[in-house]
Short mmCIF file of C-alpha atoms in Angstrom, two decimals:
data_model
loop_
_atom_site.label_atom_id
_atom_site.label_comp_id
_atom_site.label_asym_id
_atom_site.label_seq_id
_atom_site.Cartn_x
_atom_site.Cartn_y
_atom_site.Cartn_z
CA MET A 800 -0.24 -0.46 0.11
CA LEU A 801 3.07 2.57 0.82
CA HIS A 802 4.43 1.44 -2.32
CA ALA A 803 1.42 2.28 -3.93
CA LEU A 804 0.72 6.17 -2.32
CA THR A 805 4.75 6.32 -3.61
CA THR A 806 4.05 5.45 -6.68
CA ARG A 807 1.30 8.02 -6.59
CA LEU A 808 2.87 10.72 -5.79
CA LEU A 809 5.64 10.60 -7.87
CA ASP A 810 3.67 10.21 -11.32
CA SER A 811 1.57 13.46 -9.69
CA ILE A 812 4.86 15.37 -9.49
CA PHE A 813 6.09 14.18 -12.53
CA VAL A 814 3.20 15.15 -14.31
CA SER A 815 2.65 18.47 -12.48
CA LEU A 816 6.70 18.79 -14.02
CA PHE A 817 6.26 17.83 -17.01
CA VAL A 818 2.74 20.50 -17.31
CA THR A 819 5.12 23.53 -16.06
CA VAL A 820 7.41 22.83 -18.32
CA ALA A 821 5.66 22.54 -21.14
CA VAL A 822 3.80 25.54 -20.50
CA GLY A 823 6.85 27.32 -20.02
CA LEU A 824 7.84 26.20 -23.46
CA PHE A 825 4.87 27.05 -24.93
CA MET A 826 5.05 30.96 -23.79
CA PHE A 827 9.15 30.83 -24.57
CA TYR A 828 8.09 30.11 -28.57
CA ILE A 829 5.17 30.77 -29.28
CA GLU A 830 5.16 35.03 -28.49
CA ILE A 831 1.75 37.02 -27.84
CA PRO A 832 0.75 38.99 -31.47
CA ASP A 833 1.63 42.82 -30.97
CA ASP A 834 -2.32 43.70 -31.25
CA GLU A 835 -3.11 41.16 -28.70
CA LYS A 836 -0.27 43.02 -25.72
CA LYS A 837 -1.59 45.96 -23.61
CA PHE A 838 2.01 47.27 -23.46
CA ASP A 839 5.44 46.52 -24.65
CA ILE A 840 8.45 48.03 -24.98
CA VAL A 841 9.16 48.82 -28.78
CA GLU A 842 12.91 49.48 -29.87
CA SER A 843 13.81 52.69 -31.59
CA LEU A 844 14.29 50.91 -34.97
CA ARG A 845 10.70 49.72 -35.20
CA LEU A 846 9.25 53.50 -34.24
CA GLU A 847 8.66 54.43 -37.59
CA GLU A 848 6.73 51.21 -38.07
CA MET A 849 4.66 51.78 -35.14
CA PHE A 850 3.80 55.39 -36.02
CA ASP A 851 2.66 54.29 -39.60
CA LYS A 852 0.46 51.87 -38.53
CA GLU A 853 -1.39 54.12 -36.11
CA LEU A 854 -2.02 56.85 -38.03
CA ALA A 855 -2.80 54.51 -40.72
CA GLN A 856 -5.88 53.35 -38.47
CA THR A 857 -7.40 56.44 -36.21
CA ASP A 858 -9.09 59.42 -37.39
CA SER A 859 -7.78 61.66 -34.21
CA TRP A 860 -4.34 61.81 -33.02
CA HIS A 861 -3.02 63.59 -29.39
CA PHE A 862 0.64 64.92 -28.70
CA SER A 863 2.31 66.71 -25.89
CA GLY A 864 5.75 67.43 -25.93
CA GLY A 865 8.34 69.79 -26.54
CA MET A 866 8.80 71.55 -29.28
CA GLY A 867 6.68 69.27 -31.97
CA ARG A 868 9.64 68.25 -34.97
CA HIS A 869 8.43 65.00 -35.32
CA THR A 870 4.94 66.25 -35.52
CA ARG A 871 4.98 68.61 -37.97
CA ALA A 872 7.23 65.97 -40.55
CA LYS A 873 5.21 63.14 -39.54
CA THR A 874 2.03 62.92 -38.06
CA ILE A 875 1.44 66.44 -40.07
CA PRO A 876 1.54 65.60 -43.24
CA TYR A 877 0.27 61.84 -42.85
CA LEU A 878 -3.24 62.77 -41.28
CA ASP A 879 -3.40 65.47 -44.08
CA LYS A 880 -2.88 63.01 -46.96
CA MET A 881 -5.35 60.38 -44.77
CA ALA A 882 -8.18 62.98 -44.88
CA GLN A 883 -7.41 64.16 -48.41
CA ALA A 884 -7.51 60.73 -49.70
CA SER A 885 -10.58 59.75 -47.41
CA ASN A 886 -12.42 62.62 -47.89
CA GLN A 887 -12.96 61.93 -44.17
CA HIS A 888 -12.21 64.27 -41.00
CA LYS A 889 -9.21 63.75 -39.43
CA THR A 890 -8.19 65.72 -36.00
CA LEU A 891 -4.99 66.44 -34.33
CA LYS A 892 -4.67 67.97 -31.09
CA ILE A 893 -1.14 69.15 -30.07
CA GLN A 894 0.33 70.67 -26.95
CA LEU A 895 4.26 72.40 -27.28
CA LEU A 896 5.84 74.52 -25.66
CA ASN A 897 4.96 78.15 -25.47
CA PRO A 898 7.72 80.38 -27.80
CA SER A 899 6.37 83.73 -26.12
CA ASP A 900 7.82 81.98 -22.78
CA ASN A 901 11.85 82.59 -22.53
CA LYS A 902 11.98 80.98 -19.17
CA VAL A 903 10.65 77.82 -20.96
CA CYS A 904 12.20 78.00 -23.86
CA ALA A 905 15.44 78.70 -22.16
CA ASP A 906 15.12 75.76 -19.65
CA TYR A 907 14.02 73.72 -22.47
CA ALA A 908 17.23 74.62 -24.45
CA LEU A 909 19.82 73.96 -21.13
CA TYR A 910 17.92 70.66 -20.96
CA ARG A 911 18.31 69.48 -24.02
CA GLY A 912 21.77 70.85 -24.17
CA ASN A 913 22.81 68.21 -21.59
CA LEU A 914 21.92 65.35 -23.17
CA ARG A 915 23.44 62.62 -24.88
CA SER A 916 21.71 63.17 -27.34
CA ALA A 917 23.00 66.69 -28.23
CA LYS A 918 26.49 65.21 -29.18
CA ASN A 919 28.70 68.57 -30.56
CA LEU A 920 25.53 70.39 -30.90
CA LYS A 921 25.04 71.46 -27.53
CA LYS A 922 25.86 74.87 -28.82
CA LEU A 923 23.02 74.82 -30.83
CA TRP A 924 20.58 74.66 -27.96
CA ASN A 925 19.57 77.87 -26.75
CA LYS A 926 16.42 80.15 -26.24
CA ASP A 927 16.41 81.39 -29.90
CA PHE A 928 16.89 78.17 -31.40
CA VAL A 929 14.10 76.41 -29.52
CA ARG A 930 11.56 79.43 -29.98
CA ARG A 931 12.43 79.16 -33.77
CA GLU A 932 11.60 75.53 -34.12
CA LEU A 933 8.19 75.83 -31.95
CA LEU A 934 7.18 78.48 -34.62
CA THR A 935 8.03 76.58 -37.19
CA THR A 936 5.81 73.65 -36.06
CA ILE A 937 3.09 76.18 -35.30
CA LEU A 938 3.28 77.84 -38.99
CA ILE A 939 3.01 74.54 -40.66
CA ALA A 940 0.65 73.36 -38.31
CA ALA A 941 -1.81 76.41 -39.18
CA VAL A 942 -0.96 76.26 -43.09
CA TYR A 943 -2.28 72.61 -43.05
CA LYS A 944 -5.32 73.24 -41.11
CA THR A 945 -6.38 76.18 -43.13
CA ASN A 946 -5.80 74.49 -46.45
CA ASN A 947 -7.56 71.35 -45.38
CA PRO A 948 -11.29 72.03 -43.96
CA ASN A 949 -11.19 68.17 -43.61
CA PHE A 950 -8.13 68.40 -40.89
CA ASP A 951 -8.64 69.89 -37.97
CA ILE A 952 -6.12 70.96 -36.32
CA ALA A 953 -5.78 72.41 -32.22
CA ILE A 954 -2.95 73.91 -30.73
CA LYS A 955 -2.25 74.76 -27.06
CA LEU A 956 0.97 76.49 -25.56
CA LYS A 957 2.29 75.17 -22.46
CA SER A 958 4.59 77.01 -19.72
CA THR A 959 6.27 74.05 -18.11
CA PHE A 960 8.25 70.84 -20.24
CA SER A 961 8.11 67.43 -19.46
CA THR A 962 10.98 64.58 -20.46
CA LEU A 963 8.69 62.46 -22.17
CA ARG A 964 6.41 62.59 -24.86
CA ILE A 965 3.05 60.75 -25.78
CA ASP A 966 1.48 60.50 -28.86
CA SER A 967 -1.86 59.22 -28.65
CA SER A 968 -4.50 57.63 -31.24
CA SER A 969 -7.62 56.60 -29.98
CA LYS A 970 -6.25 52.86 -29.50
CA THR A 971 -2.96 53.09 -28.74
CA ALA A 972 -0.25 55.42 -26.77
CA ILE A 973 3.28 55.33 -27.66
CA ILE A 974 5.52 57.30 -24.86
CA THR A 975 9.10 58.37 -25.93
CA LYS A 976 11.80 60.24 -25.24
CA GLU A 977 14.08 63.02 -26.83
CA ASP A 978 16.61 60.77 -27.39
CA LYS A 979 15.73 58.67 -30.49
CA ASN A 980 17.80 56.03 -29.63
CA GLU A 981 16.30 55.00 -26.78
CA PRO A 982 13.21 52.31 -26.43
CA ALA A 983 9.34 53.35 -26.80
CA LEU A 984 6.70 52.54 -24.53
CA VAL A 985 3.68 51.36 -26.10
CA CYS A 986 -0.17 50.92 -24.23
CA ARG A 987 -3.06 49.68 -25.59
CA GLU A 988 -6.64 50.50 -25.35
CA GLY A 989 -7.57 48.36 -21.81
CA SER A 990 -4.82 48.49 -20.29
CA PHE A 991 -4.49 50.67 -16.70
CA LEU A 992 -1.53 52.94 -18.27
CA PHE A 993 -3.47 53.50 -21.54
CA LYS A 994 -6.14 54.98 -19.72
CA SER A 995 -3.68 57.11 -16.96
CA TYR A 996 -2.37 58.63 -19.88
CA LYS A 997 -5.13 59.46 -22.39
CA GLU A 998 -6.22 60.83 -18.77
CA GLU A 999 -3.27 63.15 -18.64
CA LEU A 1000 -3.45 64.29 -22.21
CA ALA A 1001 -7.15 65.26 -21.18
CA GLN A 1002 -6.50 67.08 -18.11
CA THR A 1003 -3.24 68.75 -19.17
CA TYR A 1004 -4.73 70.34 -22.74
CA ARG A 1005 -8.04 71.05 -20.61
CA LEU A 1006 -5.66 73.99 -18.75
CA TYR A 1007 -3.16 74.87 -21.16
CA THR A 1008 -3.42 78.32 -23.45
CA SER A 1009 -5.55 77.82 -26.62
CA LEU A 1010 -3.74 79.78 -29.57
CA ASP A 1011 -6.00 79.95 -32.95
CA ILE A 1012 -3.93 79.06 -35.78
CA GLN A 1013 -6.75 79.85 -38.94
CA LEU A 1014 -5.17 81.90 -40.96
CA PRO A 1015 -7.47 84.11 -43.61
CA THR A 1016 -5.38 82.87 -46.80
CA ASN A 1017 -4.03 79.94 -47.95
CA TYR A 1018 0.05 79.15 -48.59
CA ASN A 1019 2.06 76.59 -50.39
CA LEU A 1020 4.85 75.49 -47.95
CA SER A 1021 6.90 74.61 -50.61
CA ILE A 1022 7.03 78.34 -51.91
CA LEU A 1023 7.33 80.23 -48.92
CA ASN A 1024 9.33 83.37 -48.22
CA GLU A 1025 10.28 85.24 -45.33
CA SER A 1026 7.43 87.71 -46.18
CA ASN A 1027 4.67 85.16 -45.90
CA VAL A 1028 6.32 83.88 -42.88
CA LYS A 1029 6.30 87.56 -40.94
CA ALA A 1030 2.78 87.59 -42.37
CA ILE A 1031 1.61 84.36 -40.94
CA LEU A 1032 3.35 84.76 -37.29
CA ASP A 1033 2.08 88.63 -37.21
CA THR A 1034 -1.67 86.97 -37.85
CA LEU A 1035 -1.16 84.13 -35.17
CA GLY A 1036 -0.19 86.76 -33.06
CA LEU A 1037 3.31 85.28 -32.89
CA ASP A 1038 5.80 87.96 -34.15
CA GLN A 1039 6.94 89.41 -31.11
CA ASN A 1040 10.90 90.94 -31.72
CA LEU A 1041 11.50 88.30 -34.29
CA THR A 1042 14.81 89.76 -36.68
CA HIS A 1043 15.62 88.95 -40.32
CA GLU A 1044 17.60 86.27 -38.87
CA ASP A 1045 14.33 84.39 -36.89
CA TYR A 1046 12.64 84.81 -40.14
CA ARG A 1047 15.01 83.45 -42.04
CA ALA A 1048 15.48 80.40 -39.96
CA ILE A 1049 12.26 79.76 -39.41
CA CYS A 1050 11.36 79.93 -43.57
CA LYS A 1051 14.49 77.28 -44.56
CA SER A 1052 12.79 74.99 -41.28
CA VAL A 1053 9.61 75.33 -42.78
CA LYS A 1054 11.05 74.16 -46.07
CA ASP A 1055 13.64 71.59 -45.01
CA ASN A 1056 11.29 70.16 -42.62
CA LYS A 1057 13.36 67.19 -41.27
CA ASN A 1058 12.36 64.68 -38.89
CA PRO A 1059 15.14 64.53 -36.18
CA TYR A 1060 13.76 61.06 -34.84
CA ALA A 1061 13.60 59.18 -38.28
#
């Protein structure tokens, strides 16, 4: 009897051990599809693919960050193209630093200039550079909004900055930092993190200052000149103590519109 009990006990242990190993091997070799994960860490090399996928299947997008260079180079043209191709309405909410706030521009320049990603470009990061980049983003957003009635863009100006950038579609939030080589956190609909970041965007959007970017006439960004830049910024109430050098630099940034994170 004792022998039979011992045999059954050993059999039970063996079965339990076999099941545990089998489940472990299954989880190791069978990866859960990305679409079914509630959150994930995505390497920087996959970010453009991730953005393309999310932008292609949403009617709304919300960004909160620093200067919005990726937003103006990637998100805005992509959503504009989608709105025209589908003849359906697209919306974009942008939260970025206030170019008229000298302190926040200077603080942000100091922060970015001391990051590893700045490398040998530390001298580039100053208050004037940050202000010009912000004005470039706002100007591009205003022209796209005015030129396409199916593309609604709203801008809120912030007096503080975060070290994180949040890009959110209706179903996914992508959290990145300023260093393009660092991985991103991807949170999907239904997760606690997704709900938290969506609530963060909603609350900060409610608190920050609105900027009316509707222009009285259409502009062609590819042939924009310094006089156009001055006229647009004057219409937006952002032509404050800007110099000829500022207009020239902004005009060049508009035409180049490079994505520093691509």
